[in-house]
PDB file of C-alpha atoms and ligand atoms in Angstrom:
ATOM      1  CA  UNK V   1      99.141 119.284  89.902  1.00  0.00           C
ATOM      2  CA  UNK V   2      99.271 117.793  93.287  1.00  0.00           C
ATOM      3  CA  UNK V   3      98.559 120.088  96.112  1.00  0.00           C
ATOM      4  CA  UNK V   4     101.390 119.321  98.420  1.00  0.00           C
ATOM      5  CA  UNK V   5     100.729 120.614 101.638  1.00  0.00           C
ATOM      6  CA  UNK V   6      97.460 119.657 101.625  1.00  0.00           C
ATOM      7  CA  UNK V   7      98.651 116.004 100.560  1.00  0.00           C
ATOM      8  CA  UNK V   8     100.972 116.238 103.339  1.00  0.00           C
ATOM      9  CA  UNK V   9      98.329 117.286 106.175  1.00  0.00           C
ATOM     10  CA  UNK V  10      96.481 114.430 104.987  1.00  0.00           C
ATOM     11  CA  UNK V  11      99.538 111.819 105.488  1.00  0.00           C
ATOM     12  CA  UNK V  12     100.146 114.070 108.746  1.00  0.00           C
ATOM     13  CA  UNK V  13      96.265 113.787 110.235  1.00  0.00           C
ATOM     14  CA  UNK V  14      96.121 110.036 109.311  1.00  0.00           C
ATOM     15  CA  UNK V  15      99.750 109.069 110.859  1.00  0.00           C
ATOM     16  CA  UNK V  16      98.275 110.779 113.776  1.00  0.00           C
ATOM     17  CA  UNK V  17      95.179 108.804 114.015  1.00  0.00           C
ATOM     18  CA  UNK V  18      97.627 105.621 113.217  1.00  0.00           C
ATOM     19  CA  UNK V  19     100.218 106.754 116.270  1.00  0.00           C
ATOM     20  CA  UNK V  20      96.766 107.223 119.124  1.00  0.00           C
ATOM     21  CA  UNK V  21      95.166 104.034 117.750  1.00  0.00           C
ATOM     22  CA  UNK V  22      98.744 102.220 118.408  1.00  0.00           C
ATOM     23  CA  UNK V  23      99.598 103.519 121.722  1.00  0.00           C
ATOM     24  CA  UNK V  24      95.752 102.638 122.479  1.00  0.00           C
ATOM     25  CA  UNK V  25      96.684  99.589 121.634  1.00  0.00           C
ATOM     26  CA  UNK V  26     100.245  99.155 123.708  1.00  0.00           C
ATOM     27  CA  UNK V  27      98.063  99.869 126.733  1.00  0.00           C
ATOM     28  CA  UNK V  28      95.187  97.092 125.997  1.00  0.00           C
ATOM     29  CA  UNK V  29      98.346  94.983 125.522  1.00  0.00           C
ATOM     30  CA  UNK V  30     100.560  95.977 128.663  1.00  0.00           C
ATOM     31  CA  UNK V  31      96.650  95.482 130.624  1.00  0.00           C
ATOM     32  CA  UNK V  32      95.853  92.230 129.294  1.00  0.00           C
ATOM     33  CA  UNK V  33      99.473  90.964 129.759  1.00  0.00           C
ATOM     34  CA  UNK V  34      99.139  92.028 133.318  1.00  0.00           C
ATOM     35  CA  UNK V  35      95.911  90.607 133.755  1.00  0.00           C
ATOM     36  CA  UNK V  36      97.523  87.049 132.941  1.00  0.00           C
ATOM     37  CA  UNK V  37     100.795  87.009 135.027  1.00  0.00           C
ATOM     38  CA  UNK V  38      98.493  88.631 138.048  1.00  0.00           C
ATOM     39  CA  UNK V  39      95.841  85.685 137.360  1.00  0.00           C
ATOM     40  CA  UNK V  40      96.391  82.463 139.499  1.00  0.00           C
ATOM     41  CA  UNK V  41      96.194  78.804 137.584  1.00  0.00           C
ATOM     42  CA  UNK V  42      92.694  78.067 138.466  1.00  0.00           C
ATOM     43  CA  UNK V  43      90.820  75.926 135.990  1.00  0.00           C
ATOM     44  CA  UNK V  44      87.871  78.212 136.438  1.00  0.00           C
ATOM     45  CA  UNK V  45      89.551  80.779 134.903  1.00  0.00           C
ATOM     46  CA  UNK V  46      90.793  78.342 131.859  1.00  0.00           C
ATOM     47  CA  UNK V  47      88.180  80.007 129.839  1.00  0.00           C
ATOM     48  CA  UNK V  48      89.223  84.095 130.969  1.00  0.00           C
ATOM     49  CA  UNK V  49      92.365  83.249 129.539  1.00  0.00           C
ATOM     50  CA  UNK V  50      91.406  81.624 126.452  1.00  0.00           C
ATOM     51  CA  UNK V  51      89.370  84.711 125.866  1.00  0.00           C
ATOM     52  CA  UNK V  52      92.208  87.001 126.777  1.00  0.00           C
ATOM     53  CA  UNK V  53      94.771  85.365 124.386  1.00  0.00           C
ATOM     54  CA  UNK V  54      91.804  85.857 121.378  1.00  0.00           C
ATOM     55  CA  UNK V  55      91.950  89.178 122.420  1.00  0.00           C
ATOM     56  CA  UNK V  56      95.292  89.676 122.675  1.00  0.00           C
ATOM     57  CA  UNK V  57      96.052  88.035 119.110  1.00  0.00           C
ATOM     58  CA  UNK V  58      93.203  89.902 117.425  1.00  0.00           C
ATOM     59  CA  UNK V  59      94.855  93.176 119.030  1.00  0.00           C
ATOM     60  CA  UNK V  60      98.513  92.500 117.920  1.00  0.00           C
ATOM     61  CA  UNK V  61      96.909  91.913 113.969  1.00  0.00           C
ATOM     62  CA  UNK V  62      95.405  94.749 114.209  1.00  0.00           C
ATOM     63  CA  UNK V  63      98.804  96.564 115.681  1.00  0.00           C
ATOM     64  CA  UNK V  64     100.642  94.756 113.455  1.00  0.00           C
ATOM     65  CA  UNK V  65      98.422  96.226 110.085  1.00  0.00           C
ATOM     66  CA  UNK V  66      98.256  99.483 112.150  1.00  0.00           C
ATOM     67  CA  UNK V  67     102.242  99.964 112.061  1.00  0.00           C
ATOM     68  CA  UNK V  68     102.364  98.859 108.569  1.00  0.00           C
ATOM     69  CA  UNK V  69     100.047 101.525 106.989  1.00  0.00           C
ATOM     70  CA  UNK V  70     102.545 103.404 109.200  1.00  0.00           C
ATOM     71  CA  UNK V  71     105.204 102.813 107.737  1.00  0.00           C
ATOM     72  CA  UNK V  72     103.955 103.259 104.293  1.00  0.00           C
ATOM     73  CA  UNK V  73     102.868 106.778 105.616  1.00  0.00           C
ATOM     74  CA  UNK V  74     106.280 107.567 106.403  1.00  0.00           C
ATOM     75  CA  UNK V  75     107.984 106.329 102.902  1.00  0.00           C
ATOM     76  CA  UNK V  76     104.869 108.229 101.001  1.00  0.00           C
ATOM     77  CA  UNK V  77     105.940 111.486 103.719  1.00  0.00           C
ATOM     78  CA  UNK V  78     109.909 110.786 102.465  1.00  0.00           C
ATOM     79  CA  UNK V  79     108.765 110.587  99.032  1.00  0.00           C
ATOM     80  CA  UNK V  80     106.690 113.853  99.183  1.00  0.00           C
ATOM     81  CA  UNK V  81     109.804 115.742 100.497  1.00  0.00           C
ATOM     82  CA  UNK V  82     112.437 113.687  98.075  1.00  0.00           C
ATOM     83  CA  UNK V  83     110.141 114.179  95.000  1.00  0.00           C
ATOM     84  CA  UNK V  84     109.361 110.602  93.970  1.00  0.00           C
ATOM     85  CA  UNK V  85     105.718 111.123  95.481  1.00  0.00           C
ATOM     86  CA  UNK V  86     103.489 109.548  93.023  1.00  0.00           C
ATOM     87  CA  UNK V  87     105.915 107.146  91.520  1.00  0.00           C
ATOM     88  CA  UNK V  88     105.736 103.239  92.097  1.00  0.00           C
ATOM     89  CA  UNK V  89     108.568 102.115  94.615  1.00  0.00           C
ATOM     90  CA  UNK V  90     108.618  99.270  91.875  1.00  0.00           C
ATOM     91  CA  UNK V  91     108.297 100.014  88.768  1.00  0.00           C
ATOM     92  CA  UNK V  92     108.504 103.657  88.733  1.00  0.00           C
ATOM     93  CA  UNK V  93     105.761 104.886  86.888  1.00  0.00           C
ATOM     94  CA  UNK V  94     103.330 107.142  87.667  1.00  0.00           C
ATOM     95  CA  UNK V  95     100.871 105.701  90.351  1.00  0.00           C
ATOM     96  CA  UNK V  96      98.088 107.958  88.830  1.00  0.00           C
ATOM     97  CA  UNK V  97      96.202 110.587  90.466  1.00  0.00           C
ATOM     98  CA  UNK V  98      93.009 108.483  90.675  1.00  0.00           C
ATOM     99  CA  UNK V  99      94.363 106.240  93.242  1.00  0.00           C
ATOM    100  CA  UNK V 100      96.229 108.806  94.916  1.00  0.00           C
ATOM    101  CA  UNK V 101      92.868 110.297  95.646  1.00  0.00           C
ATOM    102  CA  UNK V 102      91.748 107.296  97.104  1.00  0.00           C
ATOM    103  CA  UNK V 103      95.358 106.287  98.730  1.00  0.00           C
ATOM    104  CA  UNK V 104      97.056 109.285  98.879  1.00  0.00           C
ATOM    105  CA  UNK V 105      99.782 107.264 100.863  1.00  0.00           C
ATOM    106  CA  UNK V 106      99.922 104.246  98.243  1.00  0.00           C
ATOM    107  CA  UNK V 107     103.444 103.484  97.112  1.00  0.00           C
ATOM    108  CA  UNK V 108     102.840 101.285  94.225  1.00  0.00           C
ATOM    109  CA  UNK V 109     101.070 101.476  91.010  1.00  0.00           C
ATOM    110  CA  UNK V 110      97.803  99.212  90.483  1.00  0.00           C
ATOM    111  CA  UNK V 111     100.126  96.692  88.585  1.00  0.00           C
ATOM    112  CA  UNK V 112     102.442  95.964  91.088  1.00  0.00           C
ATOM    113  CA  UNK V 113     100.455  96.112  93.810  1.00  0.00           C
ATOM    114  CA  UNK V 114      97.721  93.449  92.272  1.00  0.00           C
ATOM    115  CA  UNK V 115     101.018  91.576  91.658  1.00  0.00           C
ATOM    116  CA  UNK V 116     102.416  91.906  95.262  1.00  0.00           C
ATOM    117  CA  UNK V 117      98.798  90.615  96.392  1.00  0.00           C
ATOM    118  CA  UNK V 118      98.992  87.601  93.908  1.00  0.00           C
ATOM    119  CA  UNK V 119     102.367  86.566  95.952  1.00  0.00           C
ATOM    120  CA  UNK V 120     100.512  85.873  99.288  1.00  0.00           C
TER     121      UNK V 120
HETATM  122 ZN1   ZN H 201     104.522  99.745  89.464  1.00  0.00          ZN
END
């Protein structure tokens, strides 16, 4: 049997983590965005920018993932309190306690996940 609570601390600690690395984030962003409206056209700063819109792109990917696994926090979270916890979104078997371990916050079952990769 699932310990709950415990399952739900987990979710809890790693949405927090997920929530401070975003907000991080939103503030690199709001800087760097500042940075490049304050900057003036100069060519010798061509290669500044270039940099900053790498950053900036590698940033929003990483926002972008960030807010994802967020999300799928927060439908595992609904699930824990609704009772489907540990049932695939999809197919609605049991996920399995084995992956659960490993991703207690996983919404699909090994099958449907593999095939949700094999889509992209
Ligand atoms: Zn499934």
């Amino acid at each position: 049997m699932v310990d709950r609570e415990a399952l739900r601390q987990q979710l809890m600690d790693e949405r927090g983590r997920l929530n401070q690395e975003i907000a991080e984030l939103d503030a690199d962003l709001s800087e760097s965005l500042e940075d490049s409206t304050e900057e003036s056209p100069y060519d010798q700063h061509m290669a500044e920018t270039a940099a900053a819109t790498l950053d900036r792109e590698i940033e929003l990917t990483i926002q972008e993932s960030a807010r994802a696994a967020l999300a799928q926090i927060d439908r595992a979270l609904a699930r824990l309190d609704s009772g489907g916890y540990g049932r695939c979104e999809k197919c609605g078997k049991p996920i399995g306690a084995a992956r659960l371990e490993v991703a207690p916050f996983a919404t699909l079952c090994v099958d449907c996940k593999r095939a949700e990769e094999r889509q992209f």
